[in-house]
XYZ file of C-alpha atoms in Angstrom:
429
model
C 139.219 109.602 110.340
C 140.898 112.438 111.390
C 141.650 110.951 115.087
C 144.787 108.338 115.429
C 144.598 104.586 114.647
C 142.653 102.907 118.164
C 143.954 99.891 117.636
C 141.972 96.579 117.535
C 142.323 95.158 120.669
C 139.864 97.121 122.094
C 137.401 95.541 119.638
C 138.378 92.483 119.371
C 138.562 91.819 123.475
C 135.053 93.840 123.296
C 133.641 91.359 120.790
C 135.288 88.067 123.314
C 133.254 89.375 126.023
C 130.240 89.240 124.446
C 131.088 85.778 123.445
C 131.051 85.096 126.682
C 126.887 86.400 127.693
C 125.951 84.551 124.137
C 123.879 81.207 123.999
C 124.681 78.605 122.461
C 124.839 78.193 118.906
C 123.882 82.463 118.521
C 124.722 84.919 115.670
C 124.996 88.621 116.757
C 123.941 91.069 113.767
C 124.981 94.371 114.171
C 123.850 97.119 111.595
C 125.539 100.721 111.000
C 123.069 104.035 111.206
C 122.132 105.584 108.675
C 122.899 108.905 106.579
C 119.977 110.637 107.927
C 118.275 113.233 105.167
C 118.189 116.796 105.853
C 116.266 118.193 102.759
C 115.972 118.072 99.215
C 119.561 115.915 98.370
C 120.554 116.757 101.852
C 122.070 114.883 104.285
C 123.281 115.034 107.860
C 126.883 114.592 108.814
C 127.124 110.426 109.319
C 127.427 109.192 113.216
C 127.802 106.315 113.829
C 126.016 103.145 116.325
C 127.885 103.320 119.237
C 127.170 99.148 119.405
C 128.680 99.059 115.380
C 131.922 101.415 116.946
C 132.325 99.087 119.987
C 132.486 95.858 118.795
C 134.617 96.706 115.677
C 135.937 100.462 115.068
C 134.506 99.930 111.825
C 133.414 104.056 111.416
C 131.169 103.993 108.170
C 128.106 103.871 106.560
C 125.831 100.237 105.569
C 128.177 97.717 107.239
C 127.107 94.949 109.125
C 128.979 92.761 111.591
C 127.690 89.237 112.385
C 129.604 87.099 115.383
C 128.744 83.833 115.438
C 130.985 82.029 117.862
C 130.197 78.670 117.649
C 129.586 77.954 113.339
C 131.651 75.307 112.846
C 134.169 77.189 110.005
C 135.935 79.157 111.674
C 135.985 81.754 108.401
C 132.115 82.823 109.379
C 132.363 83.364 112.929
C 133.183 86.979 112.582
C 132.159 88.654 109.558
C 132.322 92.040 108.364
C 129.790 93.398 105.587
C 131.338 95.960 103.711
C 129.743 99.121 101.118
C 132.276 98.101 98.353
C 134.156 101.427 97.008
C 134.283 102.104 93.292
C 136.008 105.147 90.920
C 132.497 107.080 90.715
C 132.674 106.717 94.352
C 135.335 108.013 95.317
C 135.489 111.177 93.286
C 132.141 111.828 95.328
C 132.672 110.679 98.235
C 135.505 109.744 98.714
C 137.687 106.862 100.047
C 136.108 103.472 101.688
C 137.383 100.993 103.819
C 139.360 98.431 101.364
C 138.922 94.633 103.017
C 142.718 95.319 103.916
C 141.587 98.705 106.415
C 139.216 96.888 107.485
C 141.143 93.807 108.688
C 143.683 95.802 110.307
C 140.684 98.049 112.588
C 138.700 95.919 113.760
C 140.499 93.252 114.030
C 137.481 90.756 112.008
C 139.664 88.738 108.777
C 136.419 87.740 107.182
C 135.722 91.031 105.125
C 132.935 90.926 102.253
C 131.011 93.013 100.480
C 127.772 93.446 100.962
C 126.192 91.779 97.549
C 127.142 88.518 99.732
C 124.934 89.142 102.894
C 121.957 87.311 102.313
C 123.876 83.909 100.763
C 126.107 84.735 104.053
C 123.595 85.015 106.303
C 121.904 81.555 105.214
C 125.007 79.989 105.392
C 125.276 80.993 109.344
C 121.697 80.578 110.291
C 121.203 77.425 109.505
C 123.819 76.158 112.552
C 122.001 78.372 114.746
C 119.146 78.883 117.300
C 119.158 82.038 118.713
C 119.414 85.335 116.627
C 120.611 88.820 118.816
C 119.162 92.055 117.643
C 120.014 95.434 118.535
C 116.668 97.554 119.294
C 117.862 100.980 121.400
C 116.708 100.774 125.057
C 117.909 103.661 126.692
C 115.121 104.756 129.052
C 115.295 108.121 127.920
C 114.795 106.835 123.861
C 112.205 108.448 122.216
C 112.611 108.857 118.573
C 109.695 108.195 116.194
C 113.037 108.130 113.419
C 113.139 104.396 112.139
C 116.690 103.127 112.581
C 118.420 101.112 110.234
C 118.875 97.936 113.227
C 114.720 98.422 112.944
C 114.486 98.291 109.784
C 116.617 94.911 109.302
C 115.389 93.693 112.292
C 111.300 93.263 110.520
C 113.562 92.056 107.602
C 114.383 89.262 109.576
C 112.218 88.112 112.151
C 110.147 88.097 108.766
C 112.582 85.691 106.761
C 113.513 83.712 109.769
C 110.355 82.917 111.689
C 111.135 80.549 113.189
C 114.351 81.276 115.252
C 114.208 82.428 119.060
C 114.956 85.875 119.220
C 117.492 87.711 121.994
C 118.034 91.166 123.144
C 121.068 92.355 122.247
C 120.084 95.355 124.393
C 120.510 94.419 127.804
C 124.206 92.710 127.460
C 126.254 95.572 125.422
C 124.635 98.352 127.499
C 126.212 96.199 130.582
C 129.600 95.657 129.059
C 130.353 99.279 127.244
C 128.885 100.762 131.376
C 132.910 99.308 132.336
C 135.431 101.180 130.738
C 138.914 99.398 129.272
C 141.816 101.013 129.170
C 141.566 102.232 126.255
C 138.797 103.712 125.597
C 139.812 105.966 129.203
C 142.814 107.018 126.824
C 140.374 108.535 124.657
C 137.843 109.591 126.542
C 140.396 111.591 128.244
C 141.918 113.406 124.895
C 138.152 114.260 124.330
C 138.456 116.514 127.603
C 141.604 117.465 126.747
C 140.759 118.914 123.705
C 137.831 120.671 125.905
C 140.242 122.201 128.257
C 142.085 123.800 125.213
C 138.730 125.600 123.438
C 137.904 126.595 127.561
C 140.759 128.510 128.228
C 140.825 129.936 124.625
C 137.062 130.997 125.453
C 138.815 132.708 128.893
C 140.754 134.809 126.681
C 137.782 135.953 124.662
C 135.062 136.962 126.528
C 133.993 139.910 127.414
C 131.040 142.140 128.229
C 129.529 143.108 125.014
C 130.434 139.259 122.648
C 127.706 137.287 121.443
C 126.807 133.862 122.574
C 127.108 132.270 119.573
C 131.021 134.379 118.880
C 131.820 131.999 122.150
C 130.602 129.068 120.285
C 132.457 130.107 117.407
C 135.867 129.565 119.384
C 135.291 126.543 121.294
C 134.493 125.177 117.740
C 137.794 126.935 116.563
C 139.452 124.593 119.136
C 138.047 121.932 118.975
C 138.103 120.770 115.132
C 141.507 121.621 115.332
C 142.300 119.289 117.417
C 141.457 116.720 115.586
C 137.840 116.083 117.358
C 134.045 116.670 114.133
C 133.325 118.861 117.098
C 130.850 119.232 119.761
C 130.007 116.464 121.344
C 125.846 118.023 121.603
C 124.327 120.971 120.919
C 126.133 123.685 123.053
C 124.881 125.635 125.697
C 125.856 129.459 125.873
C 123.954 130.693 128.792
C 124.214 134.601 129.701
C 122.557 135.935 132.157
C 119.377 134.550 132.540
C 119.286 132.316 129.707
C 121.237 129.983 132.428
C 118.214 129.324 134.231
C 117.400 127.526 130.875
C 118.138 124.464 131.674
C 118.249 123.431 127.953
C 118.909 126.497 126.124
C 120.361 126.118 122.982
C 119.868 128.952 121.205
C 122.821 131.069 121.531
C 121.550 134.227 120.007
C 122.215 136.939 123.138
C 124.718 139.547 123.573
C 126.732 139.341 127.411
C 126.393 141.660 129.580
C 128.611 143.542 132.124
C 128.103 141.828 135.443
C 126.553 139.386 134.126
C 127.344 134.954 134.166
C 127.717 132.849 131.791
C 127.038 128.951 131.423
C 128.959 126.555 129.736
C 128.021 122.949 129.163
C 129.994 121.907 126.115
C 132.358 118.806 125.352
C 134.342 117.879 122.100
C 134.530 114.112 120.630
C 137.074 112.589 120.058
C 137.627 109.172 118.046
C 133.441 108.979 118.533
C 133.923 109.079 122.984
C 132.676 112.229 124.157
C 133.162 114.926 127.488
C 130.634 116.647 128.770
C 131.575 119.704 131.085
C 130.215 122.659 132.113
C 131.589 125.949 133.934
C 130.319 129.134 135.204
C 132.030 132.443 134.440
C 131.605 136.214 135.156
C 131.332 138.180 132.100
C 133.505 140.696 132.940
C 136.144 138.484 134.628
C 135.127 139.006 138.431
C 132.082 137.773 140.046
C 130.233 139.828 142.387
C 129.991 139.053 145.757
C 126.780 137.420 145.514
C 127.762 135.613 142.602
C 130.663 133.967 144.216
C 128.349 133.151 147.061
C 126.407 130.972 144.691
C 129.621 129.520 142.841
C 131.416 129.016 145.880
C 128.413 126.816 146.815
C 127.867 124.639 143.635
C 131.366 123.998 143.832
C 130.887 122.787 147.587
C 128.088 120.325 146.464
C 130.448 119.116 143.410
C 132.932 118.368 145.580
C 131.555 116.309 148.389
C 129.625 114.795 145.532
C 132.893 113.331 144.014
C 134.495 112.381 147.804
C 130.945 109.648 147.463
C 131.007 108.547 143.422
C 132.657 104.932 144.435
C 132.440 101.704 144.102
C 129.625 100.025 145.192
C 126.989 103.315 145.291
C 124.303 103.796 142.693
C 122.636 106.727 141.211
C 119.736 106.529 143.318
C 121.374 106.110 146.556
C 123.937 108.498 145.522
C 121.712 111.656 144.331
C 119.736 111.446 147.844
C 122.791 111.738 149.802
C 123.833 115.234 147.067
C 120.488 116.596 148.015
C 121.065 116.445 151.235
C 124.021 118.393 150.618
C 122.859 120.644 148.330
C 119.844 121.422 150.823
C 122.192 122.266 153.571
C 124.434 124.875 150.864
C 121.470 126.651 150.167
C 120.013 127.114 153.683
C 123.137 129.128 153.641
C 122.534 130.785 151.138
C 119.011 132.243 152.505
C 117.185 130.477 149.862
C 115.137 127.862 151.869
C 114.967 127.666 155.443
C 114.317 124.848 157.941
C 110.449 125.398 157.950
C 110.661 124.570 153.936
C 112.418 121.326 154.503
C 109.769 120.069 157.274
C 107.654 120.850 155.419
C 108.733 119.684 152.154
C 107.297 116.795 149.728
C 109.439 113.234 149.884
C 108.729 112.777 146.248
C 109.789 117.534 144.924
C 111.930 118.277 148.166
C 112.506 121.409 148.887
C 116.536 121.386 147.353
C 114.602 120.968 144.309
C 112.808 124.947 143.888
C 117.245 125.571 143.017
C 118.363 121.924 141.950
C 115.246 120.333 139.828
C 118.171 118.144 137.744
C 119.851 114.445 138.656
C 123.928 114.927 139.487
C 125.030 112.363 137.187
C 124.762 110.289 134.315
C 126.592 107.557 132.861
C 129.134 109.258 129.813
C 131.328 107.405 126.934
C 130.268 106.505 123.286
C 127.315 108.607 123.979
C 126.985 111.463 125.753
C 124.358 109.955 127.750
C 125.641 106.470 127.782
C 123.806 103.329 128.404
C 122.961 101.577 131.311
C 120.250 101.301 133.870
C 120.474 103.364 137.246
C 120.639 101.275 139.191
C 123.385 99.840 138.043
C 126.536 99.335 141.266
C 129.587 101.629 141.081
C 132.229 99.507 139.705
C 135.784 100.620 138.650
C 136.021 102.039 134.904
C 132.516 103.141 135.033
C 132.863 106.779 133.934
C 130.256 109.056 135.332
C 129.448 113.328 135.454
C 128.639 114.963 138.014
C 126.815 118.385 137.240
C 125.349 120.168 140.550
C 123.721 123.289 140.086
C 121.916 126.562 141.413
C 119.302 128.214 139.575
C 117.378 131.122 141.154
C 115.503 133.031 137.882
C 114.693 135.866 139.781
C 118.392 137.224 139.883
C 119.292 136.565 137.377
C 121.854 134.190 138.533
C 121.983 130.428 136.229
C 125.561 128.150 138.186
C 126.028 124.503 137.103
C 129.906 122.794 137.469
C 130.043 119.642 136.236
C 133.230 116.874 135.769
C 133.296 113.540 134.071
C 134.702 111.226 136.838
C 136.014 107.499 136.691
C 135.296 105.473 139.375
C 138.563 103.611 140.648
C 139.965 100.411 142.835
C 139.541 103.195 145.830
C 137.671 106.377 144.582
C 137.438 108.109 141.492
C 139.211 109.604 138.754
C 139.071 113.248 137.405
C 139.348 112.748 134.272
C 138.667 117.150 134.569
C 141.410 117.566 136.751
C 143.070 120.493 134.498
C 140.257 122.184 133.158
C 140.305 125.813 135.699
C 137.213 125.585 137.945
C 138.365 127.445 141.214
C 136.825 131.173 141.076
C 140.413 132.580 141.458
C 141.714 131.069 138.729
C 139.085 131.641 136.039
C 139.014 135.435 137.044
C 142.866 135.069 136.692
C 143.231 133.469 133.815
C 140.214 136.030 132.375
C 142.775 139.202 133.519
C 146.064 137.898 132.936
């Protein structure tokens, strides 16, 4: 792997936290992701199942983890199954985990090759009553692709129909919501790499450049700093393109006098950063652009102040909506009549700020957790207010990644330029 050794202590601790939530005589079975096909004999880059990473640190295809805390023989309380390598695989695909490397990465002591899986599973299940399986229960999941976890779930339910099957998702989602200190370190590194790339882009950007050239500058800096690349499909949006929330074509030429919205983030060790900045293409904000920019920044700063323990996303977003409403009135985009006559299910401010303010982030960019979960220390959220005015060609969004602490919050992107004066200074230096 490109990234530094994470350390098995994190994964040992994660498994212990999960074991404490299981019913007696249970087995948890977690599968790796597939290598997904493209066309002909092509494949996409491998992206591991986040739960496999969380519980084992194993970043390889065709891997399976079984956790059976109450099994009588200590050797089978935790078992990790891997694809056995050989000279042919080593030549054509590269190095795969050895047993010793898998032990050192995961902290799991019993490492077996996949040809031992079915017999070992039968042995373990003979002493179990409950089987925990994972299905993607993310609120925004809409994929029609069958995963390796889905296929395995079908197989085991038909092969072992008389067991009590349990949902793993609620338990592991709740655990993943609160990050361990080592996870925060990895997320901070993803943010640090994002900062380096953004500073590079500030120096590069000028009228006449193309959005895809800016994308290339980000990618260059990400990869040279041990990242696999973008944490998600980047948005590089000049001028009116910034008013398209999920603009990802990145194909237009940047024009003098326009703004450019950059929604990008690096991944590091499978943990993600999610940053948005909006900069003037020619290095100077116009008076109107600066008015709108400062309004968005004030909303973000005030939102920071209320992203604290005990709050929750629905209540938090209501408060941010009130702050945004005041700013939009100040910009002349709304008036008191608009507010008085608004639909409470779609407040007046939604005309110019139509998306949410925050989401969980971690191993997944839109990380797993209920939006109703009370904010707790160790959770990490984005804060990303925006104002979009298509008829003025202005789209401004600002986004940082914020860790909830015991007494408030900590900005993992505190070193990434955001004040208008600093951005202009760097662009013109």
